[in-house]
Coordinates of C-alpha atoms in Angstrom, one line a residue:
Chain A
M72 CA 23.2 -4.3 -6.7
I73 CA 21.3 -1.5 -8.0
T74 CA 19.6 -2.0 -11.5
P75 CA 18.8 1.8 -12.3
R76 CA 15.1 2.2 -13.5
L77 CA 15.3 5.7 -14.2
T78 CA 18.0 7.9 -16.2
P79 CA 20.5 9.7 -14.0
K80 CA 19.3 12.9 -12.3
P81 CA 22.7 15.0 -11.6
R82 CA 21.2 18.0 -11.0
S83 CA 18.5 16.4 -8.2
A84 CA 19.0 15.3 -5.0
L85 CA 17.7 12.3 -2.9
L86 CA 16.7 12.4 0.6
I87 CA 15.9 9.1 2.4
A88 CA 13.7 9.7 5.8
A89 CA 13.8 7.4 8.4
H90 CA 13.0 7.1 11.9
G91 CA 16.4 6.5 13.7
S92 CA 16.8 5.6 17.0
T93 CA 18.0 7.1 20.4
V94 CA 18.5 3.8 22.0
N95 CA 19.5 1.2 19.3
P96 CA 22.6 1.8 17.1
D97 CA 21.5 -0.4 14.4
S98 CA 18.0 1.6 13.4
S99 CA 19.5 3.9 11.3
A100 CA 22.1 1.4 9.5
P101 CA 19.9 0.4 6.6
S102 CA 18.9 4.1 5.5
W103 CA 22.9 4.8 5.6
E104 CA 24.0 1.6 3.5
H105 CA 21.2 2.2 1.0
A106 CA 22.2 6.0 0.7
D107 CA 25.8 4.7 0.4
A108 CA 24.8 2.2 -2.7
I109 CA 22.3 4.8 -4.4
R110 CA 25.2 7.3 -4.2
R111 CA 27.5 4.9 -6.0
S112 CA 25.3 4.2 -8.6
G113 CA 25.7 8.2 -9.7
L114 CA 21.7 8.4 -10.1
F115 CA 21.4 11.3 -8.2
G116 CA 23.6 14.5 -7.9
E117 CA 23.5 14.4 -3.8
V118 CA 21.9 11.6 -1.6
R119 CA 21.4 12.0 2.0
C120 CA 19.4 10.7 5.1
G121 CA 17.6 12.6 7.5
F122 CA 16.2 11.1 10.7
W123 CA 13.4 11.6 13.1
K124 CA 15.5 10.5 16.2
E125 CA 18.8 10.8 14.9
E126 CA 21.2 13.6 13.1
P127 CA 20.5 15.1 10.7
S128 CA 17.0 15.9 11.6
F129 CA 14.2 15.9 9.1
R130 CA 14.2 19.6 9.0
E131 CA 17.9 20.7 9.7
V132 CA 19.0 18.2 6.7
F133 CA 17.5 20.9 4.2
N134 CA 20.8 22.9 5.0
S135 CA 23.1 20.3 3.5
F136 CA 21.4 20.2 0.2
E137 CA 22.6 22.3 -2.5
S138 CA 20.3 20.7 -5.8
D139 CA 17.0 22.7 -6.5
E140 CA 14.9 19.7 -6.8
I141 CA 14.8 16.9 -4.0
Y142 CA 13.2 13.9 -4.0
V143 CA 12.1 12.5 -0.4
V144 CA 11.6 8.9 0.1
P145 CA 10.0 7.8 3.4
N146 CA 12.4 4.5 4.6
F147 CA 9.0 3.2 6.5
I148 CA 7.6 -0.1 6.3
S149 CA 4.0 1.4 5.6
D150 CA 2.2 4.5 5.2
G151 CA 1.2 5.6 8.3
Y152 CA 1.7 8.0 11.3
F153 CA 5.3 9.0 9.9
T154 CA 4.1 9.4 6.3
Q155 CA 1.3 11.1 6.6
T156 CA 1.8 13.4 9.8
I157 CA 5.5 13.6 11.2
I158 CA 7.2 14.1 7.8
P159 CA 4.9 16.6 6.4
R160 CA 4.9 18.4 9.4
E161 CA 8.7 18.4 9.7
M162 CA 9.4 19.1 6.3
E163 CA 6.8 21.6 5.8
L164 CA 5.5 19.9 3.0
E165 CA 2.4 20.9 0.9
G166 CA 1.4 17.7 -0.5
A167 CA 3.1 15.8 -3.1
I168 CA 5.0 18.8 -4.4
T169 CA 6.5 21.6 -2.3
H170 CA 7.9 24.9 -3.6
H171 CA 10.0 26.2 -0.7
G172 CA 13.1 28.7 -0.6
G173 CA 13.6 28.3 -4.2
R174 CA 13.5 24.4 -3.9
T175 CA 11.3 21.7 -5.2
I176 CA 10.6 19.2 -3.1
K177 CA 9.0 15.9 -4.4
Y178 CA 7.5 13.5 -1.9
C179 CA 7.2 10.1 -3.1
E180 CA 5.6 7.1 -1.4
P181 CA 7.5 5.0 1.5
V182 CA 9.2 1.8 0.2
G183 CA 6.5 -0.3 2.1
S184 CA 4.0 0.6 -0.5
H185 CA 6.2 -1.0 -3.0
P186 CA 5.1 -4.1 -4.5
R187 CA 8.2 -6.2 -4.2
M188 CA 7.7 -6.2 -0.3
T189 CA 6.0 -9.6 -0.8
E190 CA 8.7 -11.1 -2.5
I191 CA 11.4 -9.8 0.1
L192 CA 9.1 -10.7 2.8
L193 CA 9.1 -14.4 1.5
A194 CA 12.7 -14.3 0.9
R195 CA 13.4 -13.4 4.6
A196 CA 11.2 -16.4 5.8
E197 CA 13.3 -18.7 3.5
Q198 CA 16.6 -17.2 4.7
A199 CA 15.5 -17.7 8.2
A200 CA 14.0 -21.4 7.9
P201 CA 16.0 -22.8 4.8
G202 CA 14.9 -26.2 4.2
V203 CA 11.5 -26.5 6.7
P204 CA 8.6 -27.4 4.6
Q205 CA 6.1 -24.4 4.3
K206 CA 3.1 -26.7 4.4
A207 CA 4.1 -27.4 8.0
A208 CA 5.1 -24.1 9.3
A209 CA 3.3 -20.7 10.3
L210 CA 4.1 -17.5 8.6
L211 CA 3.8 -14.4 11.2
I212 CA 4.3 -11.0 9.6
T213 CA 4.9 -9.2 12.7
G214 CA 4.6 -5.5 13.0
H215 CA 4.4 -2.5 15.8
G216 CA 0.7 -1.9 15.5
T217 CA -0.1 1.9 16.9
G218 CA -3.0 3.9 17.8
L219 CA -2.0 6.5 16.0
N220 CA -2.8 5.3 12.5
E221 CA -4.3 2.4 11.4
N222 CA -2.6 2.2 8.1
S223 CA 0.9 0.6 9.6
A224 CA -1.3 -2.5 10.9
K225 CA -3.3 -2.6 7.7
A226 CA -0.1 -3.0 5.6
A227 CA 1.1 -6.3 7.7
K228 CA -2.1 -7.5 7.3
Q229 CA -2.4 -6.9 3.6
Q230 CA 0.8 -8.9 3.0
A231 CA -0.5 -11.7 5.2
E232 CA -3.6 -11.9 3.0
I233 CA -1.4 -11.7 -0.1
I234 CA 0.6 -14.3 0.7
S235 CA -2.2 -16.6 2.4
G236 CA -3.7 -16.5 -1.0
M237 CA -0.6 -18.1 -2.6
Q238 CA -1.6 -21.1 -0.3
R239 CA 2.4 -22.0 0.4
F240 CA 2.2 -21.9 4.2
A241 CA 0.0 -24.1 6.6
E242 CA -1.4 -20.5 8.0
V243 CA -0.2 -17.0 7.5
H244 CA -1.1 -14.4 10.1
S245 CA -0.2 -10.6 10.7
T246 CA 0.6 -10.2 14.6
Y247 CA 1.8 -6.9 16.3
M248 CA 3.4 -5.8 19.3
E249 CA 1.0 -3.4 20.7
E250 CA -2.4 -4.4 19.2
A251 CA -4.4 -7.8 18.5
P252 CA -3.1 -10.2 17.4
L253 CA -0.6 -10.0 19.7
V254 CA 2.7 -11.6 19.0
S255 CA 2.9 -12.6 22.3
D256 CA -0.1 -14.9 21.6
W257 CA 1.8 -16.8 19.0
A258 CA 1.5 -20.1 20.2
T259 CA -2.4 -20.0 20.9
L260 CA -2.6 -18.2 17.4
T261 CA -0.7 -21.0 15.5
H262 CA -0.9 -25.0 15.1
A263 CA 2.1 -26.0 12.6
P264 CA 5.0 -27.5 14.4
N265 CA 7.3 -24.7 12.8
V266 CA 6.3 -21.0 13.3
I267 CA 8.5 -18.2 11.0
V268 CA 8.3 -15.0 12.3
V269 CA 9.6 -12.3 10.0
P270 CA 9.5 -8.6 11.9
F271 CA 7.9 -6.1 9.6
F272 CA 10.3 -3.5 10.6
I273 CA 13.0 -1.2 8.4
S274 CA 15.8 -2.3 10.2
D275 CA 17.1 -4.8 13.3
G276 CA 16.7 -2.2 15.7
L277 CA 15.0 -2.2 19.0
H278 CA 11.9 -3.3 18.5
S279 CA 12.4 -6.2 15.8
Y280 CA 15.9 -7.0 17.6
Q281 CA 15.3 -6.7 21.1
D282 CA 11.8 -6.2 22.1
I283 CA 9.9 -9.0 19.8
P284 CA 12.3 -11.8 20.9
V285 CA 11.0 -11.0 24.6
L286 CA 7.6 -11.5 23.4
L287 CA 8.0 -14.2 21.9
G288 CA 9.6 -16.0 24.7
M289 CA 13.3 -16.7 22.7
E290 CA 14.6 -14.3 25.3
T291 CA 14.0 -13.5 28.8
E292 CA 14.8 -9.9 28.7
P293 CA 16.1 -7.5 25.7
T294 CA 19.6 -8.6 24.6
A295 CA 22.4 -6.3 23.2
A296 CA 22.0 -4.6 19.9
A297 CA 22.4 -6.8 16.9
S298 CA 25.6 -5.1 15.8
Q299 CA 27.1 -5.7 19.5
R300 CA 26.6 -9.4 19.6
D301 CA 28.8 -12.2 17.9
I302 CA 26.1 -14.2 16.4
F303 CA 22.8 -12.8 14.8
R304 CA 20.3 -15.6 15.7
R305 CA 20.3 -19.4 16.5
N306 CA 17.6 -20.7 14.7
P307 CA 15.5 -22.7 15.4
Y308 CA 14.1 -21.7 19.2
H309 CA 12.7 -24.8 20.6
L310 CA 9.5 -22.9 22.5
Q311 CA 6.3 -24.5 23.7
G312 CA 6.7 -28.0 21.7
R313 CA 7.4 -25.7 18.6
S314 CA 10.4 -25.1 16.3
L315 CA 10.3 -21.2 16.1
Y316 CA 12.3 -19.5 13.3
Y317 CA 13.2 -15.5 13.9
A318 CA 14.0 -13.8 10.5
A319 CA 16.2 -10.6 10.1
A320 CA 14.0 -7.8 9.5
L321 CA 12.6 -7.1 6.1
G322 CA 13.8 -3.8 5.8
S323 CA 17.4 -4.8 6.2
D324 CA 17.5 -6.4 2.9
P325 CA 19.9 -4.7 0.6
A326 CA 17.1 -4.6 -1.9
F327 CA 15.3 -1.9 -0.2
A328 CA 17.9 0.2 -1.9
D329 CA 16.1 -0.9 -5.4
L330 CA 12.8 0.0 -3.8
V331 CA 13.8 3.6 -3.1
I332 CA 14.9 4.2 -6.5
D333 CA 11.9 2.9 -8.0
Q334 CA 9.7 5.0 -5.7
V335 CA 11.3 8.1 -7.5
A336 CA 10.7 6.6 -10.7
A337 CA 7.1 6.0 -9.6
F338 CA 6.6 9.7 -8.4
D339 CA 7.7 10.8 -11.8
L340 CA 5.5 8.7 -13.7
A341 CA 2.4 9.5 -11.5
H342 CA 3.3 13.3 -12.0
D343 CA 3.5 13.1 -15.8
R344 CA 7.8 14.0 -16.0
H345 CA 9.3 13.3 -18.9
H346 CA 13.3 12.8 -18.5
Chain B
M24 CA 30.2 19.2 -9.5
I25 CA 31.6 21.5 -6.5
G26 CA 29.0 22.8 -4.5
T27 CA 29.1 25.8 -2.1
I28 CA 29.2 23.8 1.3
E29 CA 32.5 22.1 -0.2
S30 CA 33.9 25.3 -1.4
Q31 CA 33.5 26.9 1.9
L32 CA 34.8 23.9 3.6
A33 CA 38.0 24.1 1.0
N34 CA 38.4 27.8 1.7
A35 CA 38.3 27.1 5.6
L36 CA 41.1 24.2 5.0
G37 CA 43.3 26.3 3.0
K38 CA 43.9 28.5 5.9
G39 CA 45.3 25.6 8.2
S40 CA 44.2 23.4 10.6
L41 CA 40.5 23.1 11.4
R42 CA 38.8 22.0 14.6
I43 CA 35.3 21.0 14.6
G44 CA 33.6 19.1 17.6
E45 CA 36.2 17.0 19.1
V46 CA 38.2 16.5 15.7
I47 CA 40.9 18.1 14.2
V48 CA 41.4 18.3 10.3
R49 CA 44.7 18.9 8.7
G50 CA 46.5 18.8 5.6
T51 CA 49.2 16.2 5.0
D52 CA 51.3 15.2 1.8
G53 CA 48.7 12.8 0.8
G54 CA 45.4 15.0 1.4
F55 CA 44.3 15.3 4.5
E56 CA 43.9 13.5 8.1
I57 CA 41.0 13.7 10.5
L58 CA 41.7 12.4 14.4
H59 CA 40.3 13.2 17.7
A60 CA 42.0 16.7 19.1
A61 CA 43.2 14.8 22.2
D62 CA 45.4 12.6 20.2
A63 CA 46.6 15.3 17.6
E64 CA 47.8 17.2 20.6
A65 CA 49.3 13.8 22.3
S66 CA 51.2 13.3 18.9
D67 CA 54.8 15.0 19.3
N68 CA 53.3 17.9 21.0
S69 CA 53.3 19.4 17.5
I70 CA 49.6 20.0 16.0
D71 CA 51.5 19.9 12.4
I72 CA 53.0 16.4 12.4
A73 CA 51.2 13.6 10.7
S74 CA 50.3 10.9 13.0
P75 CA 51.8 7.7 11.9
G76 CA 51.1 5.7 15.3
L77 CA 47.3 5.5 15.2
P78 CA 45.4 3.1 13.2
G79 CA 44.3 4.3 9.9
F80 CA 41.4 4.4 7.6
S81 CA 41.1 5.5 4.3
D82 CA 37.4 5.1 3.5
P83 CA 35.7 8.1 4.7
S84 CA 32.3 5.8 5.4
E85 CA 34.3 4.5 8.3
A86 CA 33.7 7.6 10.3
R87 CA 30.2 6.7 10.7
K88 CA 31.4 3.8 12.5
I89 CA 33.9 5.8 14.9
A90 CA 31.1 7.9 16.0
L91 CA 28.7 5.3 16.7
F92 CA 29.8 3.9 20.4
D93 CA 31.7 5.8 23.1
A94 CA 34.9 4.4 25.2
D95 CA 32.9 2.2 27.3
G96 CA 30.6 0.8 24.0
R97 CA 27.6 2.7 24.9
Y98 CA 25.4 3.9 21.7
R99 CA 26.1 7.7 20.9
P100 CA 22.7 8.8 19.6
L101 CA 23.9 12.5 19.9
K102 CA 26.7 12.9 17.7
S103 CA 27.9 16.2 19.3
A104 CA 28.4 14.7 22.8
P105 CA 31.7 15.3 24.1
T106 CA 32.4 11.3 24.1
L107 CA 34.2 10.7 20.7
I108 CA 36.6 7.8 21.0
R109 CA 40.1 8.1 20.8
G110 CA 42.9 6.4 18.8
W111 CA 42.1 6.2 15.3
V112 CA 43.0 8.9 12.1
L113 CA 40.9 8.8 8.9
R114 CA 43.5 9.4 6.1
L115 CA 41.6 11.2 3.1
R116 CA 42.6 12.2 -0.5
G117 CA 40.4 15.7 -1.1
V118 CA 38.1 18.1 0.2
G119 CA 35.0 16.0 -1.0
E120 CA 36.3 13.0 1.2
V121 CA 37.0 15.2 4.2
R122 CA 33.3 16.6 3.9
E123 CA 32.1 13.0 3.5
A124 CA 33.9 11.9 6.5
I125 CA 32.8 14.7 8.7
E126 CA 29.1 13.8 7.6
G127 CA 29.6 10.7 9.4
L128 CA 31.3 12.5 12.8
Y129 CA 29.0 15.2 12.8
P130 CA 26.0 14.6 10.4
G131 CA 24.5 18.1 9.0
A132 CA 27.2 20.0 10.8
L133 CA 28.6 21.3 7.4
G134 CA 25.3 21.9 6.0
N135 CA 24.4 24.0 9.2
W136 CA 27.6 25.9 9.2
A137 CA 27.6 26.9 5.9
G138 CA 23.9 28.1 6.2
W139 CA 24.8 30.1 9.2
V140 CA 27.5 31.7 7.4
K141 CA 25.4 33.0 4.5
G142 CA 22.4 34.0 6.6
A143 CA 20.4 30.9 5.4
C144 CA 20.2 28.8 8.2
R145 CA 16.5 29.5 9.9
P146 CA 16.5 28.4 13.8
T147 CA 13.3 27.3 15.1
A148 CA 12.4 28.8 18.3
L149 CA 11.9 26.4 21.3
R150 CA 8.2 27.2 21.8
D151 CA 7.5 26.7 18.1
T152 CA 9.1 23.1 18.2
L153 CA 7.2 22.3 21.4
N154 CA 3.8 23.9 20.3
R155 CA 4.1 21.5 16.9
Q156 CA 4.7 18.2 19.3
S157 CA 1.8 15.4 18.8
G158 CA 1.1 12.5 20.8
M159 CA 2.9 11.6 24.0
Y160 CA 5.2 14.7 23.6
R161 CA 2.3 17.3 23.3
V162 CA 2.6 17.8 26.9
T163 CA 6.1 19.8 26.4
A164 CA 4.0 22.9 25.2
R165 CA 3.4 23.3 28.8
A166 CA 6.7 23.9 30.0
T167 CA 7.0 27.3 31.8
D168 CA 9.7 29.7 30.6
D169 CA 11.9 28.6 33.7
E170 CA 11.5 24.9 33.1
A171 CA 12.3 25.5 29.5
D172 CA 15.6 27.7 30.1
S173 CA 16.9 25.8 33.0
T174 CA 16.5 22.2 31.0
V175 CA 18.4 23.6 28.0
R176 CA 20.9 25.1 30.6
S177 CA 21.4 21.7 32.3
F178 CA 20.6 19.2 29.4
C179 CA 22.5 20.9 26.7
H180 CA 25.9 21.5 28.0
P181 CA 28.3 20.2 28.8
G182 CA 26.0 17.0 27.2
C183 CA 26.3 18.7 23.8
A184 CA 28.9 20.8 21.9
K185 CA 26.6 22.4 19.7
R186 CA 26.2 26.2 19.8
I187 CA 22.4 27.4 20.1
L188 CA 21.0 29.4 17.5
W189 CA 17.5 29.4 18.7
G190 CA 15.7 31.3 21.5
R191 CA 12.6 30.5 23.5
T192 CA 10.7 32.6 21.3
A193 CA 12.1 34.6 18.3
E194 CA 12.2 37.6 20.5
E195 CA 13.2 35.9 24.1
P196 CA 16.6 34.1 24.3
I197 CA 17.3 31.3 26.5
S198 CA 18.2 32.8 29.8
E199 CA 22.0 32.7 31.1
L200 CA 23.6 30.3 28.5
P201 CA 27.4 29.9 28.9
S202 CA 29.6 31.6 26.4
V203 CA 30.4 28.4 24.8
K204 CA 26.7 27.8 23.9
V205 CA 26.0 30.9 22.0
P206 CA 26.9 31.6 18.5
P207 CA 30.8 32.5 17.8
P208 CA 31.1 36.0 16.5
H209 CA 32.7 35.0 13.4
A210 CA 32.2 32.6 10.7
L211 CA 35.7 30.7 11.3
A212 CA 36.4 31.7 14.9
S213 CA 40.3 30.9 15.7
G214 CA 40.5 27.9 13.1
E215 CA 37.3 26.3 14.2
I216 CA 34.0 25.2 12.4
P217 CA 31.3 25.8 15.2
L218 CA 28.8 22.8 15.8
L219 CA 25.4 24.7 15.7
C220 CA 21.9 23.7 16.8
S221 CA 19.0 25.3 14.7
E222 CA 16.3 23.6 16.8
A223 CA 15.8 21.8 19.9
C224 CA 16.2 17.8 19.1
C225 CA 14.2 15.1 19.9
L226 CA 16.6 14.2 23.1
L227 CA 15.7 17.8 24.6
V228 CA 12.3 17.6 23.9
A229 CA 12.1 14.2 25.6
E230 CA 13.8 15.6 28.7
L231 CA 11.5 18.7 28.7
R232 CA 8.5 16.1 28.8
E233 CA 10.2 14.2 31.7
V234 CA 10.3 17.9 33.6
V235 CA 6.9 18.8 33.0
K236 CA 5.3 15.3 34.0
S237 CA 7.3 15.2 37.1
R238 CA 5.8 18.5 37.9
A239 CA 2.3 17.6 37.0
S240 CA 2.7 14.6 39.2
R241 CA 3.7 16.7 42.3

């Protein structure tokens, strides 16, 4: 449910900018769903999505807008290569505020920077392993990791530090597909009898639904996409003497639509707009 | 609030049935319907008769699901590929819903068309696209003119129904493109809203990367 945190902006548009995928059909689904929910809320005159790997692209989507003011919110799990390099380049942005072709484009923080990320992460862990005592569980917050920009790895690490400080779980680690600590080393990295893995991703797409389960040993090869299977997951998976629970991706939680709206409100606050 | 794009669409619909990509949009008693052109032709041999026999949807957001997989269940990342499934009809109440449904089938297409009609759609030349790539795609800047043109010709047709607005550079067009791949002479040629390509997509860039790398490895 959308609980508005800003007054309606009928003359403004919202652009949700996300990665998308050329190989997985579920990657863009959360962005479209958030856009639908926000459109129904009536907070903006127009709500659209633009993608790096799907249509409409980050550049051509601007042909579809009619508003003179467009808020862009990256639906990315962290600040990083895409939010700092790709999106500004593709959208020809000049910083937080760009004036271009008679329009004002307001570039907001990504959803991954929102303080509610921790709460949603914990909810995902609880949903994957209901009733499992957290004091007998290791929580693995698992991200992509990339050499192109260290911020994306940092975000998962920061969440691990915050949750570790809460002292709810026996162990808390951030792990990655492509950098140490590797998620494929989960069994040596952890000691608790229960291991809960929360994919630090925007959707149940290629990496979170198909690739990481192979790295964990849950699957011997990538399965079909989530939307093409009958059952999402069969938790727990009994592997190497432990019970492993694999959660839905962080970003597929419908609460992320609220985070998108919040990032627009945060932009206005930061730039002293009074509506 | 009805914007310019919706007005342009309403004007086009007012002239009769419209074709866009592989679908037909036509007026009915209750509003409009959208269906695959092949199904429209199959129904009673008349493009003007509404189609009661096909499974119907009244929610425009169903269009996105219709466009997601091909008839073999394979994901369609490129929505202008000539692989849209048949056997459905969208029954919609007004031009606003038609616009939303077309957005689901052909994302961004109406905005591109409306911008192009007004002369406001700025195509990006292929060399500009390739020169700004980073990371693993940076190598595409080294594509020769021949590699660029021949890859566009073979990859973009018949694999994509979009008409290409860009050239290799601002001055040099892609050579020997077939007539179905160049912009039509009129905004609404023969009751068809053209699908338009204002910039080389990530799929073409990825294909060019393979071409350049395989030449480099020879």
